[in-house]
Short mmCIF file of C-alpha atoms in Angstrom, two decimals:
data_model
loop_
_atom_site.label_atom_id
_atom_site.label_comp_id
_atom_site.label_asym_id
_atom_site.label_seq_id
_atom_site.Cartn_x
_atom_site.Cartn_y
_atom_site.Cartn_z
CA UNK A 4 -38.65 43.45 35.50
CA UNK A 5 -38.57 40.36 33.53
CA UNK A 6 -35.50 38.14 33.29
CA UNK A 7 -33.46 37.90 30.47
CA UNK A 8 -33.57 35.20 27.75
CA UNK A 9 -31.43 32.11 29.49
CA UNK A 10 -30.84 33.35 32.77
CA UNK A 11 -31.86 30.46 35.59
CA UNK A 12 -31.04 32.26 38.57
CA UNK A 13 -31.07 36.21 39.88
CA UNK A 14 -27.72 37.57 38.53
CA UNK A 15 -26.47 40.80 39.87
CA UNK A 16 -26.38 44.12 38.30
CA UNK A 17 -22.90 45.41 38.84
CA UNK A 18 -21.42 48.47 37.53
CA UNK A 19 -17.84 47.95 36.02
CA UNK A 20 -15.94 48.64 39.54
CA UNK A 21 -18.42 46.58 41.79
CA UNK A 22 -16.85 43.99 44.03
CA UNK A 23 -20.46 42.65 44.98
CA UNK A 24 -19.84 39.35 42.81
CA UNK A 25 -16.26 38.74 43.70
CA UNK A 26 -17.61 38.66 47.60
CA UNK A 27 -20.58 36.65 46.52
CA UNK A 28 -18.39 33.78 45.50
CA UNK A 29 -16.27 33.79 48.24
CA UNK A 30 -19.48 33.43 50.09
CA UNK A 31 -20.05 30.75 48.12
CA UNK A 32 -16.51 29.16 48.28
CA UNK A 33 -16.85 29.68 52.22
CA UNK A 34 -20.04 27.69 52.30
CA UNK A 35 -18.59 24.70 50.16
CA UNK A 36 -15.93 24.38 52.77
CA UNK A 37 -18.12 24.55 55.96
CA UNK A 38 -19.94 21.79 54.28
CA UNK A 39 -16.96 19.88 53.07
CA UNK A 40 -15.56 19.94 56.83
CA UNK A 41 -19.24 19.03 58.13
CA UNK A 42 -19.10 15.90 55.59
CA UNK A 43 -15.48 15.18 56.30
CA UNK A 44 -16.20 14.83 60.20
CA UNK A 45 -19.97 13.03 59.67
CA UNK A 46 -18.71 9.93 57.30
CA UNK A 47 -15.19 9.90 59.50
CA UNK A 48 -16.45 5.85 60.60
CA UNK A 49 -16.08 5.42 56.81
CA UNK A 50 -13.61 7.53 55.84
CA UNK A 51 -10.75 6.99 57.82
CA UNK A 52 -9.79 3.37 56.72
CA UNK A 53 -10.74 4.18 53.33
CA UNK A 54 -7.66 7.26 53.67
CA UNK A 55 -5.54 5.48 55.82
CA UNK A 56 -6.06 2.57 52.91
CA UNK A 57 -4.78 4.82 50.24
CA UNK A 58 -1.74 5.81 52.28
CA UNK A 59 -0.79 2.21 52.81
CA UNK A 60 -1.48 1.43 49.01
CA UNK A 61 0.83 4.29 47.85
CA UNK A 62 3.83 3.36 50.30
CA UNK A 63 3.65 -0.60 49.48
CA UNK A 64 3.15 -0.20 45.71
CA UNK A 65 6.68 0.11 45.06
CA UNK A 66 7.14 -3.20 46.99
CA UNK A 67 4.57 -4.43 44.22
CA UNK A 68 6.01 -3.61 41.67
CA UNK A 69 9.85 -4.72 42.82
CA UNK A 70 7.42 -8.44 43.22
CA UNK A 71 5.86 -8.18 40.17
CA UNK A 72 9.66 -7.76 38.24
CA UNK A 73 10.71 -11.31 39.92
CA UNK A 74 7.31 -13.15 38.60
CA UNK A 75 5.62 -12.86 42.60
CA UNK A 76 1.79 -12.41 41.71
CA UNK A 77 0.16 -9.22 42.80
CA UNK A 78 -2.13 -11.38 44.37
CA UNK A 79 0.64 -13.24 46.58
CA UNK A 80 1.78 -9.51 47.09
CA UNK A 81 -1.28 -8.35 48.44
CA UNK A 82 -1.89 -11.37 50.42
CA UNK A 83 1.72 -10.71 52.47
CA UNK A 84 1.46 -7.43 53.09
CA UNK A 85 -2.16 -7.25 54.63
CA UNK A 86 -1.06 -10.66 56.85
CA UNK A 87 2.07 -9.10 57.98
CA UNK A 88 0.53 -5.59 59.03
CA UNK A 89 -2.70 -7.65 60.80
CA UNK A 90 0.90 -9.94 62.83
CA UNK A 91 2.34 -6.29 63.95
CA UNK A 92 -1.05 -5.15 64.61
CA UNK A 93 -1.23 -8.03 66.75
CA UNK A 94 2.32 -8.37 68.57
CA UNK A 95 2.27 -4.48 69.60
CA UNK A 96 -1.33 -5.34 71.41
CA UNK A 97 -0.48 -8.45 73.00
CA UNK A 98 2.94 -6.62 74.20
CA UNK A 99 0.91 -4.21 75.30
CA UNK A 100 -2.32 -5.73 76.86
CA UNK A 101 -0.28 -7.24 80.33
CA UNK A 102 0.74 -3.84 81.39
CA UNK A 103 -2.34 -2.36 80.69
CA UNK A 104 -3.94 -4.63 82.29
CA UNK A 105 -2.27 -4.30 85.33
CA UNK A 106 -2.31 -0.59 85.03
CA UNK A 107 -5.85 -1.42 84.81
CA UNK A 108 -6.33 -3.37 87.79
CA UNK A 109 -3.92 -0.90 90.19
CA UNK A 110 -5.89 2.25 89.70
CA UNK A 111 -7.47 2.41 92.84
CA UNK A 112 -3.52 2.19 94.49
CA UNK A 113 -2.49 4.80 91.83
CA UNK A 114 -5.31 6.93 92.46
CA UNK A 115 -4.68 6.91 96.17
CA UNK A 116 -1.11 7.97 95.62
CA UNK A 117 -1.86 10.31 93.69
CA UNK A 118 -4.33 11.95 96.02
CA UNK A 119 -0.99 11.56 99.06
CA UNK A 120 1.14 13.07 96.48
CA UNK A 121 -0.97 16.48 95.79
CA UNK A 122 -1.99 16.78 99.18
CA UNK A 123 0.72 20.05 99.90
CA UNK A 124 -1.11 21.39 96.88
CA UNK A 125 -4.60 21.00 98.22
CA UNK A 126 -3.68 22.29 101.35
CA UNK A 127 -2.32 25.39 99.75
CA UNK A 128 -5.54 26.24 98.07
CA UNK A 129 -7.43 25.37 101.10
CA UNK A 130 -9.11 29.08 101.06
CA UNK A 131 -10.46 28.54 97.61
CA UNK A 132 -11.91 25.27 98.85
CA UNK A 133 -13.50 27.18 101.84
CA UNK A 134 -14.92 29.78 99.72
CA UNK A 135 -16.56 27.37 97.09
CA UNK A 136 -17.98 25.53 100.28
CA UNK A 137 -19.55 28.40 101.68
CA UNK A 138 -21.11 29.91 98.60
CA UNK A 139 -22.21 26.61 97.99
CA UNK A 140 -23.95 26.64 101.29
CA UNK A 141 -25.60 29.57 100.15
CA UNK A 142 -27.03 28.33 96.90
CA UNK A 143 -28.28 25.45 98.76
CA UNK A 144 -29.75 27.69 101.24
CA UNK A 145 -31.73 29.75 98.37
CA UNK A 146 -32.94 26.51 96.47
CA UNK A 147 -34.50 25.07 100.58
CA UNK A 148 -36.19 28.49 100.09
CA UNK A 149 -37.74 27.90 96.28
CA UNK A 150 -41.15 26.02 97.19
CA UNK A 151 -41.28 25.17 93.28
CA UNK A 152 -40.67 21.49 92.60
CA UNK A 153 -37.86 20.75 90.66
CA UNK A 154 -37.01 17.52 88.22
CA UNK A 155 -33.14 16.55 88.21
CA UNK A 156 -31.47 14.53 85.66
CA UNK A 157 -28.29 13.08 86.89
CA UNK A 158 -26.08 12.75 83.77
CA UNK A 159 -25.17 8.62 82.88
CA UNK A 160 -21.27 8.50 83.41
CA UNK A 161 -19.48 5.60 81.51
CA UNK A 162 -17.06 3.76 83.34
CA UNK A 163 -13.92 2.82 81.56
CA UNK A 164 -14.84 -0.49 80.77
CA UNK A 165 -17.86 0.42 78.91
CA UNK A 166 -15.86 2.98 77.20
CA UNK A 167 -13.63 0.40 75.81
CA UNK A 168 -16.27 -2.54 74.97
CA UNK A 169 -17.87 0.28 72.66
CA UNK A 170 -15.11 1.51 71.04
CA UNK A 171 -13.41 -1.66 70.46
CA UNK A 172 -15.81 -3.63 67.70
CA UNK A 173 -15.70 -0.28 66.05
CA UNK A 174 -11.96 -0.23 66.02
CA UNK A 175 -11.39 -3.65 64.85
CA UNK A 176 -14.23 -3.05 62.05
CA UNK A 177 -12.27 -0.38 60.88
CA UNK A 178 -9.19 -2.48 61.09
CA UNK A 179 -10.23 -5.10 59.06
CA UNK A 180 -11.95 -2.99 56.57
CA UNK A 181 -8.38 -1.04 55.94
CA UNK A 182 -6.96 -4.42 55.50
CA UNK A 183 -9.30 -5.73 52.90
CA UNK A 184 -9.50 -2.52 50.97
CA UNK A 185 -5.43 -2.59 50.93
CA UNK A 186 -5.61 -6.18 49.89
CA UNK A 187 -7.76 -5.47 46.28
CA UNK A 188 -5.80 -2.07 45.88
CA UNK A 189 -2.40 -4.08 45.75
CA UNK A 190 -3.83 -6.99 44.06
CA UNK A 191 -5.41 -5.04 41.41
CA UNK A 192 -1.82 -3.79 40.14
CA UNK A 193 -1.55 -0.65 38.09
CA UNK A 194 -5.60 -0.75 37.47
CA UNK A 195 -5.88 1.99 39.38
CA UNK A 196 -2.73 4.22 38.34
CA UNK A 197 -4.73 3.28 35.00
CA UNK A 198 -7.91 4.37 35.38
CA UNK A 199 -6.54 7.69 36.72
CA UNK A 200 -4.25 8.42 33.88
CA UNK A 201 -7.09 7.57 31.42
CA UNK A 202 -9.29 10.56 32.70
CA UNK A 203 -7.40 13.21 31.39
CA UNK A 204 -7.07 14.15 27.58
CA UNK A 205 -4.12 15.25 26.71
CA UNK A 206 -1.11 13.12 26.82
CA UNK A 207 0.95 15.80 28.30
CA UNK A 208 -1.75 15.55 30.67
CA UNK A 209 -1.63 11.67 31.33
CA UNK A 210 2.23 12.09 31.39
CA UNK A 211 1.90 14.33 34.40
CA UNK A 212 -0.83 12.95 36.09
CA UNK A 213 1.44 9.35 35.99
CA UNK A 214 4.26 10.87 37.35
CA UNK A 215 2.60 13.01 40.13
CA UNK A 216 1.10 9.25 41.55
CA UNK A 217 4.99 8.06 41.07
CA UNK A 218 6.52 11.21 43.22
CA UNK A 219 3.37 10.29 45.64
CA UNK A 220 5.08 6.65 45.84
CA UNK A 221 8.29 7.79 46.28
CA UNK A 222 7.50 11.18 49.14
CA UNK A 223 5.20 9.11 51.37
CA UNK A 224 7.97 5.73 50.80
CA UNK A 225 10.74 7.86 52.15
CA UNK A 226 8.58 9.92 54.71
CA UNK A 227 7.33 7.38 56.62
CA UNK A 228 10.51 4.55 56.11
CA UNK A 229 12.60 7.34 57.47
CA UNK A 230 10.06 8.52 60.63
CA UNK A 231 9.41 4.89 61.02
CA UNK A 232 12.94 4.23 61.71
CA UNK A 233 13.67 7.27 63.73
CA UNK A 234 10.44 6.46 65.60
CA UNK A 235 11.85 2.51 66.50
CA UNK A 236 15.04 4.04 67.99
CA UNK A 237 13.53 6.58 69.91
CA UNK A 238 11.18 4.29 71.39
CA UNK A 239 14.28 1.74 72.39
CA UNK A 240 15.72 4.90 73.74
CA UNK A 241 12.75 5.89 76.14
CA UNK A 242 12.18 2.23 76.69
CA UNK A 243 16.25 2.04 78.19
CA UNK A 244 16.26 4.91 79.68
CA UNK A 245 12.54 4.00 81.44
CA UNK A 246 14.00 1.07 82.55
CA UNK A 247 17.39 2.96 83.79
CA UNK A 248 15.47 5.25 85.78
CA UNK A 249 13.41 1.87 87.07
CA UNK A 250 9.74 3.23 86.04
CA UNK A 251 7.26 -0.09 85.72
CA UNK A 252 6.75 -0.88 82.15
CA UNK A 253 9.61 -0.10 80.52
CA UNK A 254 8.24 -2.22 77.20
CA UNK A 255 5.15 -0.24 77.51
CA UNK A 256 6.98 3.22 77.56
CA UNK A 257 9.03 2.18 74.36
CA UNK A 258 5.74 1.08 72.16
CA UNK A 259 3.97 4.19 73.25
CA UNK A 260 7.26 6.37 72.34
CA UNK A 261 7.23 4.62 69.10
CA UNK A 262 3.04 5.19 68.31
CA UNK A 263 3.02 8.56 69.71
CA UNK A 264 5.62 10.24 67.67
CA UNK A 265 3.81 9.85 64.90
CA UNK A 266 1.57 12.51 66.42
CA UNK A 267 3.73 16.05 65.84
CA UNK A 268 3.92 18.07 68.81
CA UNK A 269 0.99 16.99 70.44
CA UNK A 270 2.49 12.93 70.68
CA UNK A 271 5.79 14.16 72.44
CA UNK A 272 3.83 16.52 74.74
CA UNK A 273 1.29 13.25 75.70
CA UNK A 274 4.35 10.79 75.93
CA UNK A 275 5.99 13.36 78.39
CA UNK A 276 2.73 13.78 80.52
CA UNK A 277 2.56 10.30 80.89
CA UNK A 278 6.14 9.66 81.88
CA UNK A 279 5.67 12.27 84.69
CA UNK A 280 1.95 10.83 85.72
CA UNK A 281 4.05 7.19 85.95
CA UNK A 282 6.77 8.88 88.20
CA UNK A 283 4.76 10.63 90.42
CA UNK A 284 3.19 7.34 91.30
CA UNK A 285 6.18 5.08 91.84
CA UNK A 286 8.76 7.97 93.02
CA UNK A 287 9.42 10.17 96.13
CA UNK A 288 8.97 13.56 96.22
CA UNK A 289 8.69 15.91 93.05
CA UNK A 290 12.16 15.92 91.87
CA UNK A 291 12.62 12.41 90.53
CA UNK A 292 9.71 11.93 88.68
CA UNK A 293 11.05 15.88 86.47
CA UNK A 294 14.16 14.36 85.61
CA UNK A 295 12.16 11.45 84.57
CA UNK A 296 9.99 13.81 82.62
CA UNK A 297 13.21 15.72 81.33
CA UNK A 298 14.99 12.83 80.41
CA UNK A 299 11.69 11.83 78.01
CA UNK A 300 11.38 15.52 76.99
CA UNK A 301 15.27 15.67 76.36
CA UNK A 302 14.95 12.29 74.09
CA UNK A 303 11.62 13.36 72.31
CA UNK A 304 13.73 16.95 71.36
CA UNK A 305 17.14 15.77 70.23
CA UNK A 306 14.93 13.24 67.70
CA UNK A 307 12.48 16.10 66.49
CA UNK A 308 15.61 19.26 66.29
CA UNK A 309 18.47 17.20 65.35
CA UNK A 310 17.74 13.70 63.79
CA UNK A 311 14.53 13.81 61.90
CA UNK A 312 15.57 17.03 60.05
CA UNK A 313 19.26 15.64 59.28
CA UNK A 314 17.56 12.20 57.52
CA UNK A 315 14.00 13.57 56.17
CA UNK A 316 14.94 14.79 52.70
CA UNK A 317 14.62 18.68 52.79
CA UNK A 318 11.94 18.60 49.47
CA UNK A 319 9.45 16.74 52.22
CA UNK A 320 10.01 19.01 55.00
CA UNK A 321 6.99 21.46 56.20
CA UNK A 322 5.93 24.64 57.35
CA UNK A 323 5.79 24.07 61.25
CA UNK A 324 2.77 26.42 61.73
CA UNK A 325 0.74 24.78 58.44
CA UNK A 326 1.92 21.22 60.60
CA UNK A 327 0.72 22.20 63.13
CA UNK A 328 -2.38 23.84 62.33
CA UNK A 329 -2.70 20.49 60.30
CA UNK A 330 -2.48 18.29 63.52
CA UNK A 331 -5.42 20.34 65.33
CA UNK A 332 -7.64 20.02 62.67
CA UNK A 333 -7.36 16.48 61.53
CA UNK A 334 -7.84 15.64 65.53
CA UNK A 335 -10.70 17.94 65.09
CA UNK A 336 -12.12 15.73 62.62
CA UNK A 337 -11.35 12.20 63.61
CA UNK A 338 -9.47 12.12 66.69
CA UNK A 339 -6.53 10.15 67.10
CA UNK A 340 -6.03 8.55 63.45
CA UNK A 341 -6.64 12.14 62.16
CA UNK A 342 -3.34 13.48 64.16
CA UNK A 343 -1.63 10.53 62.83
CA UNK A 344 -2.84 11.00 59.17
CA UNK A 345 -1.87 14.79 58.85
CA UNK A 346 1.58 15.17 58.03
CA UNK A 347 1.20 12.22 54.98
CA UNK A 348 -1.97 14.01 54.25
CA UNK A 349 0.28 17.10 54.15
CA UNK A 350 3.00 14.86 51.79
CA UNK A 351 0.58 14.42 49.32
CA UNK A 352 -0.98 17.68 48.77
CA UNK A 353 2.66 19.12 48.58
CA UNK A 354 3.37 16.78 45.51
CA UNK A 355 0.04 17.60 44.01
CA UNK A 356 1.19 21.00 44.35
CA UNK A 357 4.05 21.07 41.96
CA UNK A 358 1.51 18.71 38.91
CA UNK A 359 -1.72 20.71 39.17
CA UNK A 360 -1.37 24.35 37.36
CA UNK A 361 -1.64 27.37 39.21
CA UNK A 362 -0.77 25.55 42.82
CA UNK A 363 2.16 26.46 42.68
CA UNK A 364 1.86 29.59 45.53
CA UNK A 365 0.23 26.37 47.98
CA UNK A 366 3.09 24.22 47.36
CA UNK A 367 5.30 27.39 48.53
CA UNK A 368 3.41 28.07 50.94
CA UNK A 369 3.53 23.96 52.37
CA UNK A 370 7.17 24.01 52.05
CA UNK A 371 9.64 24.40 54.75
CA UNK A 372 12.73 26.46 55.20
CA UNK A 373 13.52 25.68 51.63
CA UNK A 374 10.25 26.06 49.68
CA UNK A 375 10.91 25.61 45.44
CA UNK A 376 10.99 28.43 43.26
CA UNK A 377 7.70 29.08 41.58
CA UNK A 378 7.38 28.53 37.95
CA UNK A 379 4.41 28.51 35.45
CA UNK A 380 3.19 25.73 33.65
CA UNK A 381 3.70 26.80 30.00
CA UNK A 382 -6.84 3.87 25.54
CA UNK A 383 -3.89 3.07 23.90
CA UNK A 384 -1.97 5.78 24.46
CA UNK A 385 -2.54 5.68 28.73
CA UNK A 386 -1.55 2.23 28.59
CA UNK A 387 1.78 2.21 26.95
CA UNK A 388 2.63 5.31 29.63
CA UNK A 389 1.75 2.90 32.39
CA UNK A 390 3.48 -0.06 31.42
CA UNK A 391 6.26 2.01 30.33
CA UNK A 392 6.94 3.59 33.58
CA UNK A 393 5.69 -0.16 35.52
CA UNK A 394 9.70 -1.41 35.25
CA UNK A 395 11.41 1.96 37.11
CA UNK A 396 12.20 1.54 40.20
CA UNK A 397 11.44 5.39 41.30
CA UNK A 398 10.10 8.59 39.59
CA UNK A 399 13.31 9.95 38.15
CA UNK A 400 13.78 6.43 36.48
CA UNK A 401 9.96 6.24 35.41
CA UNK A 402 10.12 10.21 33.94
CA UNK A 403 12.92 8.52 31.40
CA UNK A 404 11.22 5.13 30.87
CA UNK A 405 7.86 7.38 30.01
CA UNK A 406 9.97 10.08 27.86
CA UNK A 407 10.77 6.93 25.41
CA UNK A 408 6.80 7.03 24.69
CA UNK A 409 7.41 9.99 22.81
CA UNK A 410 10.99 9.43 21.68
CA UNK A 411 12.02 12.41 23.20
CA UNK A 412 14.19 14.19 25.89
CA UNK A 413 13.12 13.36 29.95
CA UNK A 414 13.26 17.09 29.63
CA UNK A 415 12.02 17.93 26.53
CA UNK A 416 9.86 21.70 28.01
CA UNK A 417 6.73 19.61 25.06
CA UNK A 418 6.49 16.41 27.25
#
């Protein structure tokens, strides 16, 4: 049958109620995202400081631009904010290296009290130990019998040490690759806010695309100043209350406290195991080292029930399950700095979801107890819009400096 005039590839013949298309490019849509996730985990070495980059450039611009209004050159800007994130990098490892180190050095002691410790518990499951003996007796009886010759592999292990001597160059690459990229994204200025809002067309367009990057400022600014707040008193908390209880390390508990609730869920649960792993070690019997454990899990519960949702504005909280499901993925993906990266991830996709047209069900869907009511969305000229909204000092202030462009109303329904 020969193809029509201009067709390039088979097309299907459909009769006017056939769903065969409409599946066809969900198939399609579903293979675009298996690849998308395949790509997102393969370039993750190059990825993940370019991301976590682009975080740190949209929660320090404001601190830019408040420079920039007192005559401090971008530049100058740039230069103290990279320095002083490389000096905390540096003061939480150096804090932290002694106890590790010792931690480090004791494991053969810890190990051996652990082993005294379970002992009532291996004793109790003594029959299931006897039964996995004797059937392995028997495979080892049936292999003497098997005349063929066999070839074993043993698998390489990797001590601990070499664990960390191969992860660590990789670590501090990334590291200082973050850095530098963060240093030319704040030095550049409003280059880049400029380059984006000169991509789109319309000026309604350019207008909207400006103040989507400001609400990104201003939701990631007030996300993580407020969780990195909460997170500093929690971790003095644990760190007292460590110390109160008279667990070794009560420094190290507080840093990790701090770091780990970052993590949703998953960082309280880890800070918790730990607490109890510590206690087991340096404390009689079972029932210490649980009120340990409860006094972390107590700590970790009032912060993440009580405090965080009485001082994170209610526009930034999220669905729990979509966190959650968030969390697993990202670690997934790239481990570690994936968990961390999720919920401002999460921050910025729920902004984008009240700019870009027809979102608007995903931002609902993102949204917390309180999601926003749905509504429809009824190189000069880029310039002016970002040097007009360059002197506010948030978005609401930079939607009125822009509505001056057009000498209209901040709410005018045309701008």
């Amino acid at each position: 049958m020969p193809r029509p005039k201009g067709q390039m590839f088979p097309g299907f013949t459909e009769s006017e109620n056939s769903r065969m298309p409409r599946l066809a490019n969900w198939a399609i849509i579903g293979i675009f995202m298996i690849m998308a996730f395949s790509a997102v985990a393969a370039g993750r070495d190059f990825l993940m400081p370019v991301t976590m980059a682009g975080l740190l450039f949209f929660v320090f611009t404001p601190m830019r631009r408040f420079a920039e209004r007192r005559g401090i050159p971008d530049v100058l800007t740039a230069a103290g904010i990279t320095l002083s994130i490389l000096l905390t990098v540096a003061v939480v490892a150096y804090a932290a290296s002694g106890p590790l180190s010792r931690a480090m050095n004791n494991m053969p002691t810890i190990s051996a009290q652990l082993e005294t410790k379970f002992e009532n518990v291996q004793e109790s499951l003594s029959g299931l130990r006897d039964a996995a003996q004797r059937i392995d007796e028997a495979q080892s009886a049936n292999d003497a019998e098997d005349t063929r010759p066999a070839i074993r592999i043993e698998p390489e292990g990797q001590t601990t040490l070499g664990m960390v001597a191969t992860t660590t160059p990789l670590l501090l690459g990334q590291v200082v690759f973050t850095l530098i990229l963060l240093f030319f994204m704040i030095a550049s200025g409003d280059l880049l806010y400029l380059k984006i809002v000169q991509s789109f067309d319309r000026l309604r367009d350019k207008r909207g695309a400006y103040l989507a990057l400001r609400q990104i400022e201003d939701s990631l600014g007030n996300y993580l100043g407020a969780i990195t707040i909460i997170n500093a008193g929690l971790g003095l908390a644990v760190g007292l209350a460590m110390w109160a209880w008279g667990m070794p390390g009560a420094l190290l508990f507080g840093l990790g406290a701090f770091i780990l609730n970052f993590i949703p869920y998953l960082g309280a649960i880890a800070g918790v195991g730990i607490a109890a792993l510590v206690a087991l070690v340096v404390m009689p019997g079972v029932f210490w080292p649980a009120m340990v454990a409860l006094t972390y899990l107590g700590l970790t519960s009032l912060e993440g029930q009580i405090i965080t949702p009485y001082f994170v504005s209610r526009r930034l909280q999220m669905n729990t399950v979509v966190v959650f499901l968030a969390v697993a993925l990202w670690a997934w993906l790239w481990s570690v700095i994936g968990m961390v990266i999720a919920v401002p991830v999460l921050v910025v996709m729920r902004v984008l979801a009240d700019h870009v047209p027809g979102w608007e069900k995903f931002g609902n869907f993102l949204a917390g107890e309180a999601p926003p009511a749905l509504a429809s969305e009824d190189e000069d000229e880029a310039r002016d819009l970002v040097e007009a909204g360059a002197v506010a000092e948030d978005e609401p202030t930079a939607r009125v400096a822009t509505a001056e462009v057009f000498d209209t109303p901040p709410h005018d329904p045309r701008v």
